[in-house]
Amino acid sequence: MARRCDICGKGTISGSIVPRKGQAKKKGGVGQHIGVTKKRVFRPNIVSVKALIDGTPRTINVCTRCLRSGRVQKVV
């Protein structure tokens, strides 16, 4: 299944894992030290749904935010 919403176009985004050691200065420590960053992927919550498109029921991939906001009319 493609990891892209057919309605809003939301897809995967790359980012970093940033490990932090030490207590923050605000909490009485000497400050945080950042370790070696590693790559990671943020994946959207995409569901396969039967929906009405131009009056005909079709199966599309939609993110759950589009489902909740009512941009898609599900077929029961």
PDB file of C-alpha atoms in Angstrom:
ATOM      1  CA  MET A   1       0.000   0.000   0.000  1.00  0.00           C
ATOM      2  CA  ALA A   2       1.304   3.423  -0.933  1.00  0.00           C
ATOM      3  CA  ARG A   3       2.145   5.640   2.041  1.00  0.00           C
ATOM      4  CA  ARG A   4       0.449   8.712   0.643  1.00  0.00           C
ATOM      5  CA  CYS A   5      -3.022  10.121   1.268  1.00  0.00           C
ATOM      6  CA  ASP A   6      -5.116  10.411  -1.905  1.00  0.00           C
ATOM      7  CA  ILE A   7      -6.991  13.442  -0.520  1.00  0.00           C
ATOM      8  CA  CYS A   8      -4.404  15.756   1.079  1.00  0.00           C
ATOM      9  CA  GLY A   9      -1.157  14.202  -0.246  1.00  0.00           C
ATOM     10  CA  LYS A  10       0.383  13.596   3.187  1.00  0.00           C
ATOM     11  CA  GLY A  11       3.320  11.170   2.954  1.00  0.00           C
ATOM     12  CA  THR A  12       6.429   9.983   4.757  1.00  0.00           C
ATOM     13  CA  ILE A  13       8.897  12.529   6.147  1.00  0.00           C
ATOM     14  CA  SER A  14      12.465  11.853   7.234  1.00  0.00           C
ATOM     15  CA  GLY A  15      13.908  13.154  10.470  1.00  0.00           C
ATOM     16  CA  SER A  16      16.417  12.342  13.197  1.00  0.00           C
ATOM     17  CA  ILE A  17      16.611  10.497  16.498  1.00  0.00           C
ATOM     18  CA  VAL A  18      18.474  12.831  18.868  1.00  0.00           C
ATOM     19  CA  PRO A  19      19.666  11.116  22.067  1.00  0.00           C
ATOM     20  CA  ARG A  20      20.155  13.514  24.974  1.00  0.00           C
ATOM     21  CA  LYS A  21      22.119  12.774  28.154  1.00  0.00           C
ATOM     22  CA  GLY A  22      22.375  14.722  31.363  1.00  0.00           C
ATOM     23  CA  GLN A  23      20.036  16.853  33.418  1.00  0.00           C
ATOM     24  CA  ALA A  24      18.865  20.176  32.026  1.00  0.00           C
ATOM     25  CA  LYS A  25      20.266  23.380  33.537  1.00  0.00           C
ATOM     26  CA  LYS A  26      16.718  24.471  34.298  1.00  0.00           C
ATOM     27  CA  LYS A  27      16.350  21.407  36.539  1.00  0.00           C
ATOM     28  CA  GLY A  28      19.617  21.956  38.405  1.00  0.00           C
ATOM     29  CA  GLY A  29      22.052  20.034  36.213  1.00  0.00           C
ATOM     30  CA  VAL A  30      25.080  21.020  34.161  1.00  0.00           C
ATOM     31  CA  GLY A  31      23.227  20.890  30.848  1.00  0.00           C
ATOM     32  CA  GLN A  32      22.283  18.315  28.266  1.00  0.00           C
ATOM     33  CA  HIS A  33      24.783  16.689  25.905  1.00  0.00           C
ATOM     34  CA  ILE A  34      23.602  15.521  22.494  1.00  0.00           C
ATOM     35  CA  GLY A  35      24.871  12.174  21.207  1.00  0.00           C
ATOM     36  CA  VAL A  36      25.221  10.935  17.626  1.00  0.00           C
ATOM     37  CA  THR A  37      22.018  11.534  15.636  1.00  0.00           C
ATOM     38  CA  LYS A  38      20.482   8.723  13.591  1.00  0.00           C
ATOM     39  CA  LYS A  39      18.012   8.908  10.736  1.00  0.00           C
ATOM     40  CA  ARG A  40      14.376   7.857  11.172  1.00  0.00           C
ATOM     41  CA  VAL A  41      11.119   8.021   9.217  1.00  0.00           C
ATOM     42  CA  PHE A  42       7.805   9.579  10.294  1.00  0.00           C
ATOM     43  CA  ARG A  43       5.011   7.586   8.654  1.00  0.00           C
ATOM     44  CA  PRO A  44       1.422   8.888   8.390  1.00  0.00           C
ATOM     45  CA  ASN A  45      -1.534   6.851   9.651  1.00  0.00           C
ATOM     46  CA  ILE A  46      -3.053   5.764   6.335  1.00  0.00           C
ATOM     47  CA  VAL A  47      -6.110   3.525   5.998  1.00  0.00           C
ATOM     48  CA  SER A  48      -7.681   1.835   2.999  1.00  0.00           C
ATOM     49  CA  VAL A  49     -11.329   2.995   2.816  1.00  0.00           C
ATOM     50  CA  LYS A  50     -14.252   2.538   0.462  1.00  0.00           C
ATOM     51  CA  ALA A  51     -15.485   6.022  -0.366  1.00  0.00           C
ATOM     52  CA  LEU A  52     -17.818   7.757  -2.789  1.00  0.00           C
ATOM     53  CA  ILE A  53     -15.850   9.500  -5.538  1.00  0.00           C
ATOM     54  CA  ASP A  54     -17.894  11.163  -8.300  1.00  0.00           C
ATOM     55  CA  GLY A  55     -20.902   9.096  -7.192  1.00  0.00           C
ATOM     56  CA  THR A  56     -19.159   5.708  -7.519  1.00  0.00           C
ATOM     57  CA  PRO A  57     -17.722   3.663  -4.623  1.00  0.00           C
ATOM     58  CA  ARG A  58     -13.937   3.242  -4.865  1.00  0.00           C
ATOM     59  CA  THR A  59     -11.208   2.043  -2.515  1.00  0.00           C
ATOM     60  CA  ILE A  60      -8.731   4.826  -1.724  1.00  0.00           C
ATOM     61  CA  ASN A  61      -5.878   5.379   0.724  1.00  0.00           C
ATOM     62  CA  VAL A  62      -6.759   8.153   3.174  1.00  0.00           C
ATOM     63  CA  CYS A  63      -5.033   9.528   6.271  1.00  0.00           C
ATOM     64  CA  THR A  64      -7.072   9.375   9.465  1.00  0.00           C
ATOM     65  CA  ARG A  65      -7.075  13.166   9.784  1.00  0.00           C
ATOM     66  CA  CYS A  66      -9.015  13.469   6.512  1.00  0.00           C
ATOM     67  CA  LEU A  67     -11.445  10.795   7.750  1.00  0.00           C
ATOM     68  CA  ARG A  68     -12.051  12.590  11.054  1.00  0.00           C
ATOM     69  CA  SER A  69     -12.503  16.023   9.477  1.00  0.00           C
ATOM     70  CA  GLY A  70     -15.157  14.716   7.075  1.00  0.00           C
ATOM     71  CA  ARG A  71     -13.335  15.280   3.800  1.00  0.00           C
ATOM     72  CA  VAL A  72     -14.223  11.717   2.774  1.00  0.00           C
ATOM     73  CA  GLN A  73     -17.692  10.175   2.683  1.00  0.00           C
ATOM     74  CA  LYS A  74     -17.368   6.491   3.591  1.00  0.00           C
ATOM     75  CA  VAL A  75     -19.535   3.842   1.950  1.00  0.00           C
ATOM     76  CA  VAL A  76     -21.159   1.534   4.504  1.00  0.00           C
TER      77      VAL A  76
END
